[in-house]
PDB file of C-alpha atoms in Angstrom:
ATOM      1  CA  UNK A   1      -0.999  27.040   1.886  1.00 95.00           C
ATOM      2  CA  UNK A   2      -2.160  25.268   5.073  1.00 95.00           C
ATOM      3  CA  UNK A   3      -0.071  26.559   7.977  1.00 94.00           C
ATOM      4  CA  UNK A   4      -1.451  24.937  11.142  1.00 95.00           C
ATOM      5  CA  UNK A   5       0.985  22.050  10.966  1.00 95.00           C
ATOM      6  CA  UNK A   6       3.247  19.943  13.111  1.00 97.00           C
ATOM      7  CA  UNK A   7       6.010  18.794  10.750  1.00 97.00           C
ATOM      8  CA  UNK A   8       7.939  15.736  11.968  1.00 98.00           C
ATOM      9  CA  UNK A   9      11.108  15.004  10.020  1.00 98.00           C
ATOM     10  CA  UNK A  10      12.359  11.480  10.768  1.00 97.00           C
ATOM     11  CA  UNK A  11      16.087  10.991  10.208  1.00 97.00           C
ATOM     12  CA  UNK A  12      16.368   7.228   9.742  1.00 96.00           C
ATOM     13  CA  UNK A  13      20.126   6.968  10.156  1.00 95.00           C
ATOM     14  CA  UNK A  14      20.979   9.001   7.052  1.00 94.00           C
ATOM     15  CA  UNK A  15      24.646   9.111   6.066  1.00 93.00           C
ATOM     16  CA  UNK A  16      24.514  12.197   3.837  1.00 93.00           C
ATOM     17  CA  UNK A  17      23.749  15.814   4.751  1.00 92.00           C
ATOM     18  CA  UNK A  18      20.045  15.256   5.430  1.00 94.00           C
ATOM     19  CA  UNK A  19      20.214  15.619   9.205  1.00 95.00           C
ATOM     20  CA  UNK A  20      22.017  18.957   8.932  1.00 96.00           C
ATOM     21  CA  UNK A  21      19.385  20.238   6.495  1.00 96.00           C
ATOM     22  CA  UNK A  22      16.582  19.095   8.798  1.00 96.00           C
ATOM     23  CA  UNK A  23      18.117  20.880  11.770  1.00 97.00           C
ATOM     24  CA  UNK A  24      18.513  24.079   9.778  1.00 97.00           C
ATOM     25  CA  UNK A  25      14.818  23.909   8.840  1.00 97.00           C
ATOM     26  CA  UNK A  26      13.864  23.384  12.481  1.00 97.00           C
ATOM     27  CA  UNK A  27      15.819  26.496  13.489  1.00 97.00           C
ATOM     28  CA  UNK A  28      13.956  28.575  10.912  1.00 97.00           C
ATOM     29  CA  UNK A  29      10.452  27.186  11.568  1.00 96.00           C
ATOM     30  CA  UNK A  30       9.096  26.320  15.022  1.00 95.00           C
ATOM     31  CA  UNK A  31       6.595  23.868  13.483  1.00 96.00           C
ATOM     32  CA  UNK A  32       9.436  21.564  12.438  1.00 97.00           C
ATOM     33  CA  UNK A  33      10.542  18.808  14.838  1.00 98.00           C
ATOM     34  CA  UNK A  34      13.543  16.623  13.970  1.00 98.00           C
ATOM     35  CA  UNK A  35      13.601  13.039  15.278  1.00 98.00           C
ATOM     36  CA  UNK A  36      16.620  10.778  14.748  1.00 96.00           C
ATOM     37  CA  UNK A  37      17.024   7.031  15.022  1.00 96.00           C
ATOM     38  CA  UNK A  38      19.442   4.404  13.752  1.00 96.00           C
ATOM     39  CA  UNK A  39      18.618   3.125  10.284  1.00 95.00           C
ATOM     40  CA  UNK A  40      15.628   0.830  10.741  1.00 95.00           C
ATOM     41  CA  UNK A  41      13.582   1.192   7.568  1.00 94.00           C
ATOM     42  CA  UNK A  42      10.502   3.034   6.361  1.00 94.00           C
ATOM     43  CA  UNK A  43       8.012   1.320   8.683  1.00 96.00           C
ATOM     44  CA  UNK A  44      10.070   2.074  11.770  1.00 97.00           C
ATOM     45  CA  UNK A  45      10.523   5.706  10.684  1.00 96.00           C
ATOM     46  CA  UNK A  46       6.792   6.147  10.120  1.00 97.00           C
ATOM     47  CA  UNK A  47       6.022   4.528  13.477  1.00 98.00           C
ATOM     48  CA  UNK A  48       8.446   6.944  15.118  1.00 98.00           C
ATOM     49  CA  UNK A  49       6.429   9.770  13.602  1.00 97.00           C
ATOM     50  CA  UNK A  50       3.134   8.243  14.764  1.00 98.00           C
ATOM     51  CA  UNK A  51       4.473   7.887  18.318  1.00 97.00           C
ATOM     52  CA  UNK A  52       5.298  11.616  18.487  1.00 97.00           C
ATOM     53  CA  UNK A  53       2.463  13.085  16.411  1.00 97.00           C
ATOM     54  CA  UNK A  54      -0.040  15.219  18.308  1.00 95.00           C
ATOM     55  CA  UNK A  55      -2.200  16.321  15.401  1.00 95.00           C
ATOM     56  CA  UNK A  56      -5.883  15.649  14.916  1.00 97.00           C
ATOM     57  CA  UNK A  57      -5.032  14.449  11.389  1.00 98.00           C
ATOM     58  CA  UNK A  58      -2.042  12.451  10.182  1.00 98.00           C
ATOM     59  CA  UNK A  59      -0.456  12.833   6.733  1.00 97.00           C
ATOM     60  CA  UNK A  60       2.611  11.052   5.374  1.00 96.00           C
ATOM     61  CA  UNK A  61       5.150  12.390   2.883  1.00 96.00           C
ATOM     62  CA  UNK A  62       8.069  10.291   1.628  1.00 93.00           C
ATOM     63  CA  UNK A  63      11.421  12.033   1.461  1.00 90.00           C
ATOM     64  CA  UNK A  64      11.996  11.526  -2.264  1.00 89.00           C
ATOM     65  CA  UNK A  65       8.563  12.807  -3.359  1.00 94.00           C
ATOM     66  CA  UNK A  66       7.085  16.260  -3.977  1.00 94.00           C
ATOM     67  CA  UNK A  67       3.856  17.846  -2.751  1.00 96.00           C
ATOM     68  CA  UNK A  68       2.060  20.767  -4.351  1.00 96.00           C
ATOM     69  CA  UNK A  69       1.285  23.913  -2.381  1.00 97.00           C
ATOM     70  CA  UNK A  70      -2.355  22.986  -1.584  1.00 97.00           C
ATOM     71  CA  UNK A  71      -1.747  19.320  -0.698  1.00 96.00           C
ATOM     72  CA  UNK A  72      -2.633  19.542   3.000  1.00 96.00           C
ATOM     73  CA  UNK A  73      -5.220  22.268   2.508  1.00 97.00           C
ATOM     74  CA  UNK A  74      -7.301  20.208   0.090  1.00 97.00           C
ATOM     75  CA  UNK A  75      -7.203  17.108   2.313  1.00 98.00           C
ATOM     76  CA  UNK A  76      -8.136  18.918   5.537  1.00 97.00           C
ATOM     77  CA  UNK A  77     -10.806  21.005   3.823  1.00 97.00           C
ATOM     78  CA  UNK A  78     -12.475  17.854   2.488  1.00 97.00           C
ATOM     79  CA  UNK A  79     -12.308  16.148   5.897  1.00 97.00           C
ATOM     80  CA  UNK A  80     -13.899  19.088   7.725  1.00 97.00           C
ATOM     81  CA  UNK A  81     -16.597  19.839   5.164  1.00 97.00           C
ATOM     82  CA  UNK A  82     -17.561  16.171   4.726  1.00 97.00           C
ATOM     83  CA  UNK A  83     -17.036  15.162   8.372  1.00 97.00           C
ATOM     84  CA  UNK A  84     -15.226  11.939   7.534  1.00 98.00           C
ATOM     85  CA  UNK A  85     -12.553   9.709   9.085  1.00 98.00           C
ATOM     86  CA  UNK A  86     -10.434   9.240   5.975  1.00 98.00           C
ATOM     87  CA  UNK A  87      -9.656  11.283   2.859  1.00 98.00           C
ATOM     88  CA  UNK A  88      -7.980   9.948  -0.289  1.00 98.00           C
ATOM     89  CA  UNK A  89      -6.700  12.115  -3.133  1.00 97.00           C
ATOM     90  CA  UNK A  90      -5.090  11.348  -6.467  1.00 94.00           C
ATOM     91  CA  UNK A  91      -1.427  10.852  -7.284  1.00 93.00           C
ATOM     92  CA  UNK A  92       0.812  12.103 -10.037  1.00 94.00           C
ATOM     93  CA  UNK A  93       3.435   9.571 -11.076  1.00 93.00           C
ATOM     94  CA  UNK A  94       6.627  11.213 -12.296  1.00 93.00           C
ATOM     95  CA  UNK A  95       9.040   8.915 -14.110  1.00 92.00           C
ATOM     96  CA  UNK A  96      12.304  10.696 -13.422  1.00 90.00           C
ATOM     97  CA  UNK A  97      14.249   8.717 -16.044  1.00 89.00           C
ATOM     98  CA  UNK A  98      11.968   9.809 -18.903  1.00 92.00           C
ATOM     99  CA  UNK A  99      10.646  13.005 -17.274  1.00 92.00           C
ATOM    100  CA  UNK A 100       7.059  11.984 -18.036  1.00 94.00           C
ATOM    101  CA  UNK A 101       4.025  12.226 -15.771  1.00 92.00           C
ATOM    102  CA  UNK A 102       0.704  10.416 -15.495  1.00 93.00           C
ATOM    103  CA  UNK A 103      -2.156  11.028 -13.083  1.00 93.00           C
ATOM    104  CA  UNK A 104      -4.225   8.620 -11.018  1.00 91.00           C
ATOM    105  CA  UNK A 105      -7.298  10.691 -10.161  1.00 94.00           C
ATOM    106  CA  UNK A 106     -10.584   9.984  -8.392  1.00 95.00           C
ATOM    107  CA  UNK A 107     -14.001  11.576  -8.760  1.00 96.00           C
ATOM    108  CA  UNK A 108     -15.272  13.603  -5.808  1.00 96.00           C
ATOM    109  CA  UNK A 109     -17.210  11.015  -3.783  1.00 97.00           C
ATOM    110  CA  UNK A 110     -18.483  10.744  -0.196  1.00 98.00           C
ATOM    111  CA  UNK A 111     -18.989   7.246   1.272  1.00 98.00           C
ATOM    112  CA  UNK A 112     -20.668   6.371   4.569  1.00 97.00           C
ATOM    113  CA  UNK A 113     -21.759   3.153   6.273  1.00 95.00           C
ATOM    114  CA  UNK A 114     -22.397   0.284   3.889  1.00 94.00           C
ATOM    115  CA  UNK A 115     -21.389   2.455   0.916  1.00 97.00           C
ATOM    116  CA  UNK A 116     -17.769   2.226   2.113  1.00 97.00           C
ATOM    117  CA  UNK A 117     -17.595  -1.091   0.285  1.00 96.00           C
ATOM    118  CA  UNK A 118     -17.553   0.887  -2.979  1.00 96.00           C
ATOM    119  CA  UNK A 119     -13.997   1.959  -2.149  1.00 96.00           C
ATOM    120  CA  UNK A 120     -13.075  -1.672  -2.885  1.00 94.00           C
ATOM    121  CA  UNK A 121     -15.590  -2.789  -5.480  1.00 90.00           C
ATOM    122  CA  UNK A 122     -15.691   0.375  -7.612  1.00 93.00           C
ATOM    123  CA  UNK A 123     -12.653   2.527  -6.741  1.00 93.00           C
ATOM    124  CA  UNK A 124     -10.145  -0.286  -6.075  1.00 90.00           C
ATOM    125  CA  UNK A 125      -8.534   1.475  -3.113  1.00 93.00           C
ATOM    126  CA  UNK A 126      -6.101  -1.445  -2.707  1.00 90.00           C
ATOM    127  CA  UNK A 127      -4.400  -0.380  -5.960  1.00 87.00           C
ATOM    128  CA  UNK A 128      -3.363   2.829  -4.171  1.00 89.00           C
ATOM    129  CA  UNK A 129      -2.246   1.297  -0.914  1.00 85.00           C
ATOM    130  CA  UNK A 130       0.672   3.592  -0.074  1.00 89.00           C
ATOM    131  CA  UNK A 131       0.392   5.939   2.918  1.00 90.00           C
ATOM    132  CA  UNK A 132       0.753   9.092   0.807  1.00 92.00           C
ATOM    133  CA  UNK A 133      -2.060  11.193  -0.692  1.00 95.00           C
ATOM    134  CA  UNK A 134      -4.210  10.254   2.286  1.00 97.00           C
ATOM    135  CA  UNK A 135      -5.448  11.925   5.463  1.00 98.00           C
ATOM    136  CA  UNK A 136      -5.920   9.665   8.503  1.00 98.00           C
ATOM    137  CA  UNK A 137      -7.895  10.560  11.625  1.00 98.00           C
ATOM    138  CA  UNK A 138      -5.322  10.352  14.417  1.00 97.00           C
ATOM    139  CA  UNK A 139      -7.766   9.282  17.130  1.00 98.00           C
ATOM    140  CA  UNK A 140      -8.620   6.078  15.239  1.00 98.00           C
ATOM    141  CA  UNK A 141      -4.945   5.227  14.789  1.00 98.00           C
ATOM    142  CA  UNK A 142      -4.313   5.767  18.508  1.00 97.00           C
ATOM    143  CA  UNK A 143      -7.449   4.049  19.813  1.00 98.00           C
ATOM    144  CA  UNK A 144      -6.759   0.865  17.848  1.00 98.00           C
ATOM    145  CA  UNK A 145      -2.944   1.034  18.108  1.00 98.00           C
ATOM    146  CA  UNK A 146      -2.586   0.920  14.326  1.00 98.00           C
ATOM    147  CA  UNK A 147       1.044   1.014  13.262  1.00 98.00           C
ATOM    148  CA  UNK A 148       3.196  -0.181  10.376  1.00 97.00           C
ATOM    149  CA  UNK A 149       4.291  -3.800  10.635  1.00 96.00           C
ATOM    150  CA  UNK A 150       8.078  -3.580  10.888  1.00 95.00           C
ATOM    151  CA  UNK A 151       8.446  -7.290  10.098  1.00 92.00           C
ATOM    152  CA  UNK A 152       7.035  -6.778   6.603  1.00 90.00           C
ATOM    153  CA  UNK A 153       9.353  -5.578   3.858  1.00 85.00           C
ATOM    154  CA  UNK A 154       6.798  -5.235   1.091  1.00 85.00           C
ATOM    155  CA  UNK A 155       3.216  -3.864   1.010  1.00 90.00           C
ATOM    156  CA  UNK A 156       3.511  -2.845   4.674  1.00 93.00           C
ATOM    157  CA  UNK A 157       1.924   0.480   3.695  1.00 93.00           C
ATOM    158  CA  UNK A 158      -1.120  -1.233   2.152  1.00 94.00           C
ATOM    159  CA  UNK A 159      -1.385  -3.427   5.260  1.00 96.00           C
ATOM    160  CA  UNK A 160      -1.462  -0.250   7.394  1.00 97.00           C
ATOM    161  CA  UNK A 161      -4.190   1.372   5.298  1.00 97.00           C
ATOM    162  CA  UNK A 162      -6.382  -1.751   5.330  1.00 97.00           C
ATOM    163  CA  UNK A 163      -6.071  -2.094   9.117  1.00 97.00           C
ATOM    164  CA  UNK A 164      -7.214   1.518   9.419  1.00 97.00           C
ATOM    165  CA  UNK A 165     -10.130   1.062   7.021  1.00 97.00           C
ATOM    166  CA  UNK A 166     -11.510  -1.716   9.165  1.00 97.00           C
ATOM    167  CA  UNK A 167     -12.363   0.887  11.838  1.00 98.00           C
ATOM    168  CA  UNK A 168     -13.720   3.816   9.834  1.00 98.00           C
ATOM    169  CA  UNK A 169     -17.360   4.806   9.330  1.00 97.00           C
ATOM    170  CA  UNK A 170     -16.882   7.349   6.540  1.00 98.00           C
ATOM    171  CA  UNK A 171     -14.430   8.485   3.901  1.00 98.00           C
ATOM    172  CA  UNK A 172     -14.249  10.648   0.816  1.00 98.00           C
ATOM    173  CA  UNK A 173     -12.271  10.773  -2.389  1.00 98.00           C
ATOM    174  CA  UNK A 174     -11.241  14.173  -3.694  1.00 97.00           C
ATOM    175  CA  UNK A 175     -10.488  15.067  -7.289  1.00 96.00           C
ATOM    176  CA  UNK A 176      -7.297  17.003  -6.477  1.00 96.00           C
ATOM    177  CA  UNK A 177      -3.943  15.574  -7.580  1.00 96.00           C
ATOM    178  CA  UNK A 178      -1.423  17.275  -5.279  1.00 96.00           C
ATOM    179  CA  UNK A 179       1.041  14.500  -4.436  1.00 96.00           C
ATOM    180  CA  UNK A 180       3.870  13.811  -6.899  1.00 96.00           C
ATOM    181  CA  UNK A 181       5.239  10.292  -6.538  1.00 94.00           C
ATOM    182  CA  UNK A 182       8.702  10.108  -8.081  1.00 93.00           C
ATOM    183  CA  UNK A 183       9.380   6.795  -9.832  1.00 89.00           C
ATOM    184  CA  UNK A 184      13.048   5.997  -9.214  1.00 83.00           C
ATOM    185  CA  UNK A 185      15.116   2.945 -10.077  1.00 73.00           C
ATOM    186  CA  UNK A 186      16.441   3.018  -6.480  1.00 62.00           C
ATOM    187  CA  UNK A 187      12.953   3.007  -4.927  1.00 58.00           C
ATOM    188  CA  UNK A 188      12.317   0.498  -2.139  1.00 53.00           C
ATOM    189  CA  UNK A 189       9.340  -0.832  -4.113  1.00 53.00           C
ATOM    190  CA  UNK A 190      11.738  -2.160  -6.780  1.00 50.00           C
ATOM    191  CA  UNK A 191      13.647  -4.417  -4.415  1.00 55.00           C
ATOM    192  CA  UNK A 192      13.802  -8.159  -4.927  1.00 60.00           C
ATOM    193  CA  UNK A 193      12.949  -9.704  -1.586  1.00 66.00           C
ATOM    194  CA  UNK A 194      13.586 -13.038   0.067  1.00 83.00           C
ATOM    195  CA  UNK A 195      10.937 -15.722  -0.246  1.00 89.00           C
ATOM    196  CA  UNK A 196      10.146 -15.467   3.462  1.00 89.00           C
ATOM    197  CA  UNK A 197       9.421 -11.728   3.142  1.00 88.00           C
ATOM    198  CA  UNK A 198       7.149 -12.229   0.152  1.00 88.00           C
ATOM    199  CA  UNK A 199       5.276 -15.039   1.924  1.00 90.00           C
ATOM    200  CA  UNK A 200       4.779 -12.976   5.086  1.00 91.00           C
ATOM    201  CA  UNK A 201       3.289 -10.223   2.930  1.00 92.00           C
ATOM    202  CA  UNK A 202       0.734 -12.607   1.395  1.00 91.00           C
ATOM    203  CA  UNK A 203      -0.403 -13.925   4.759  1.00 92.00           C
ATOM    204  CA  UNK A 204      -0.806 -10.428   6.207  1.00 94.00           C
ATOM    205  CA  UNK A 205      -2.856  -9.200   3.244  1.00 94.00           C
ATOM    206  CA  UNK A 206      -5.032 -12.307   3.302  1.00 93.00           C
ATOM    207  CA  UNK A 207      -5.696 -11.568   6.989  1.00 95.00           C
ATOM    208  CA  UNK A 208      -6.706  -8.014   6.031  1.00 95.00           C
ATOM    209  CA  UNK A 209      -9.006  -9.428   3.359  1.00 94.00           C
ATOM    210  CA  UNK A 210     -10.723 -11.710   5.888  1.00 94.00           C
ATOM    211  CA  UNK A 211     -11.212  -8.807   8.328  1.00 96.00           C
ATOM    212  CA  UNK A 212     -12.659  -6.489   5.700  1.00 96.00           C
ATOM    213  CA  UNK A 213     -14.875  -9.214   4.266  1.00 95.00           C
ATOM    214  CA  UNK A 214     -16.327  -9.554   7.761  1.00 95.00           C
ATOM    215  CA  UNK A 215     -16.914  -5.784   7.883  1.00 96.00           C
ATOM    216  CA  UNK A 216     -18.642  -5.834   4.489  1.00 95.00           C
ATOM    217  CA  UNK A 217     -20.207  -9.282   4.816  1.00 92.00           C
ATOM    218  CA  UNK A 218     -23.188  -8.399   2.635  1.00 89.00           C
ATOM    219  CA  UNK A 219     -20.933  -7.681  -0.370  1.00 92.00           C
ATOM    220  CA  UNK A 220     -18.249 -10.165  -1.479  1.00 87.00           C
ATOM    221  CA  UNK A 221     -14.953  -8.391  -2.110  1.00 89.00           C
ATOM    222  CA  UNK A 222     -14.235 -10.482  -5.181  1.00 81.00           C
ATOM    223  CA  UNK A 223     -11.999  -8.009  -6.988  1.00 78.00           C
ATOM    224  CA  UNK A 224      -9.899  -7.334  -3.904  1.00 86.00           C
ATOM    225  CA  UNK A 225      -9.442 -11.044  -3.334  1.00 83.00           C
ATOM    226  CA  UNK A 226      -8.565 -11.555  -6.988  1.00 77.00           C
ATOM    227  CA  UNK A 227      -6.038  -8.708  -6.831  1.00 80.00           C
ATOM    228  CA  UNK A 228      -4.136 -10.651  -4.191  1.00 85.00           C
ATOM    229  CA  UNK A 229      -3.209 -13.117  -6.918  1.00 79.00           C
ATOM    230  CA  UNK A 230      -0.426 -10.723  -7.912  1.00 79.00           C
ATOM    231  CA  UNK A 231       1.263 -11.412  -4.563  1.00 84.00           C
ATOM    232  CA  UNK A 232       1.210 -15.138  -5.289  1.00 83.00           C
ATOM    233  CA  UNK A 233       2.876 -14.310  -8.593  1.00 80.00           C
ATOM    234  CA  UNK A 234       5.547 -12.226  -6.835  1.00 82.00           C
ATOM    235  CA  UNK A 235       6.158 -15.083  -4.403  1.00 87.00           C
ATOM    236  CA  UNK A 236       6.443 -17.699  -7.139  1.00 83.00           C
ATOM    237  CA  UNK A 237       8.916 -15.442  -8.946  1.00 82.00           C
ATOM    238  CA  UNK A 238      10.917 -15.034  -5.724  1.00 87.00           C
ATOM    239  CA  UNK A 239      11.046 -18.821  -5.359  1.00 89.00           C
ATOM    240  CA  UNK A 240      12.247 -19.315  -8.942  1.00 84.00           C
ATOM    241  CA  UNK A 241      14.917 -16.601  -8.591  1.00 86.00           C
ATOM    242  CA  UNK A 242      16.107 -17.777  -5.173  1.00 89.00           C
ATOM    243  CA  UNK A 243      19.361 -19.650  -4.597  1.00 91.00           C
ATOM    244  CA  UNK A 244      17.442 -22.674  -3.304  1.00 92.00           C
ATOM    245  CA  UNK A 245      18.181 -26.050  -4.809  1.00 92.00           C
ATOM    246  CA  UNK A 246      15.890 -27.596  -7.432  1.00 88.00           C
ATOM    247  CA  UNK A 247      14.092 -29.892  -4.968  1.00 90.00           C
ATOM    248  CA  UNK A 248      13.266 -27.085  -2.539  1.00 92.00           C
ATOM    249  CA  UNK A 249      12.013 -24.836  -5.351  1.00 90.00           C
ATOM    250  CA  UNK A 250       9.769 -27.598  -6.691  1.00 88.00           C
ATOM    251  CA  UNK A 251       8.344 -28.288  -3.253  1.00 90.00           C
ATOM    252  CA  UNK A 252       7.528 -24.617  -2.582  1.00 90.00           C
ATOM    253  CA  UNK A 253       5.964 -24.101  -6.035  1.00 86.00           C
ATOM    254  CA  UNK A 254       3.744 -27.153  -5.533  1.00 86.00           C
ATOM    255  CA  UNK A 255       2.666 -25.697  -2.194  1.00 89.00           C
ATOM    256  CA  UNK A 256       1.873 -22.358  -3.863  1.00 86.00           C
ATOM    257  CA  UNK A 257      -0.148 -24.035  -6.595  1.00 82.00           C
ATOM    258  CA  UNK A 258      -2.140 -25.939  -4.002  1.00 85.00           C
ATOM    259  CA  UNK A 259      -2.803 -22.816  -1.917  1.00 85.00           C
ATOM    260  CA  UNK A 260      -3.781 -20.771  -4.968  1.00 79.00           C
ATOM    261  CA  UNK A 261      -6.253 -23.393  -6.158  1.00 78.00           C
ATOM    262  CA  UNK A 262      -7.746 -23.797  -2.681  1.00 82.00           C
ATOM    263  CA  UNK A 263      -8.479 -20.067  -2.407  1.00 81.00           C
ATOM    264  CA  UNK A 264      -9.498 -19.174  -5.958  1.00 77.00           C
ATOM    265  CA  UNK A 265     -11.374 -20.478  -8.926  1.00 71.00           C
ATOM    266  CA  UNK A 266     -10.152 -19.620 -12.399  1.00 64.00           C
ATOM    267  CA  UNK A 267     -12.872 -16.984 -12.898  1.00 66.00           C
ATOM    268  CA  UNK A 268     -11.429 -14.987  -9.973  1.00 65.00           C
ATOM    269  CA  UNK A 269      -8.419 -14.187 -12.087  1.00 59.00           C
ATOM    270  CA  UNK A 270     -10.419 -12.379 -14.738  1.00 60.00           C
ATOM    271  CA  UNK A 271     -12.087 -10.086 -12.220  1.00 61.00           C
ATOM    272  CA  UNK A 272      -8.593  -9.050 -11.142  1.00 58.00           C
ATOM    273  CA  UNK A 273      -7.769  -7.525 -14.564  1.00 58.00           C
ATOM    274  CA  UNK A 274      -3.979  -8.160 -14.661  1.00 55.00           C
ATOM    275  CA  UNK A 275      -1.681  -5.298 -15.437  1.00 54.00           C
ATOM    276  CA  UNK A 276       0.586  -6.768 -18.101  1.00 59.00           C
ATOM    277  CA  UNK A 277       1.057  -9.675 -20.489  1.00 63.00           C
ATOM    278  CA  UNK A 278       3.988 -11.104 -18.522  1.00 62.00           C
ATOM    279  CA  UNK A 279       1.806 -11.339 -15.419  1.00 63.00           C
ATOM    280  CA  UNK A 280      -0.918 -13.118 -17.393  1.00 66.00           C
ATOM    281  CA  UNK A 281       1.588 -15.650 -18.714  1.00 66.00           C
ATOM    282  CA  UNK A 282       3.041 -16.196 -15.252  1.00 64.00           C
ATOM    283  CA  UNK A 283      -0.416 -16.722 -13.802  1.00 68.00           C
ATOM    284  CA  UNK A 284      -1.248 -19.249 -16.522  1.00 70.00           C
ATOM    285  CA  UNK A 285       1.899 -21.207 -15.718  1.00 67.00           C
ATOM    286  CA  UNK A 286       1.293 -21.147 -11.974  1.00 66.00           C
ATOM    287  CA  UNK A 287      -2.321 -22.159 -12.401  1.00 68.00           C
ATOM    288  CA  UNK A 288      -2.078 -24.904 -15.024  1.00 69.00           C
ATOM    289  CA  UNK A 289       1.434 -26.271 -15.398  1.00 67.00           C
ATOM    290  CA  UNK A 290       3.594 -28.520 -13.208  1.00 67.00           C
ATOM    291  CA  UNK A 291       6.130 -26.579 -11.110  1.00 62.00           C
ATOM    292  CA  UNK A 292       8.990 -27.884 -13.282  1.00 60.00           C
ATOM    293  CA  UNK A 293       7.564 -26.031 -16.278  1.00 63.00           C
ATOM    294  CA  UNK A 294       7.365 -22.815 -14.279  1.00 58.00           C
ATOM    295  CA  UNK A 295      11.029 -23.073 -13.371  1.00 60.00           C
ATOM    296  CA  UNK A 296      11.978 -23.810 -16.987  1.00 59.00           C
ATOM    297  CA  UNK A 297       9.943 -20.853 -18.205  1.00 52.00           C
ATOM    298  CA  UNK A 298      11.804 -18.443 -15.898  1.00 52.00           C
TER     299      UNK A 298
END
């Protein structure tokens, strides 16, 4: 329903009929621009779009998802009426295998200045770190050269959002749920990654935490910091499931235990509110038991 668009379709080295479909769309609609590159991954494709985008606002849509007819309209309307740098809307999660849906919705809220910290302490924005269902002010992205880190293979989208949030003065949440995120077994988010990739992700997100804690220095971001525990759990799992030998696994798990204990106290974990029983058990093992027991448990 919002027509004043520049639509950039990034063909990231597709091997099916996608490029042909994109070109047909471009012939029918002058707003559509097709950009092609060799297969380089989601971050590279999004950066390609950022490099060519001329719009005042930037919105991302992943190719396997669905947006409702008022998706852009609701985001832009909220940005203009509230005069903010960043707009976040809800998501509908569609499990394709079971054909069931669930909504993650926000109340309608405007945050400015010091109140921006509520996006972390109350609304847990880091739990919705993907680039979709969000409207970014393009001038901030360009001024601070904010792009997706192409060396990260997990949580690079959350890293992008947190870098952007460091430079904003205002944002709003809207109650609309117009973005349909399709949960697929083949999704990139379900990949098992190498230990090095998981470790790089942790270090980047800890850097983002330090930057944002400096921005909101009057309010400790305890829940955000505690939420990062899940990345330590992912990394420990990657170590256990790697093809490393026993000695190397033990050494890395000891290092992880030491780093976890140096950054957190046990109470931090409870403010995180873990998602599932398995994660709670894994955390208990990583926190309390010798690395050998962790390996035996897995």
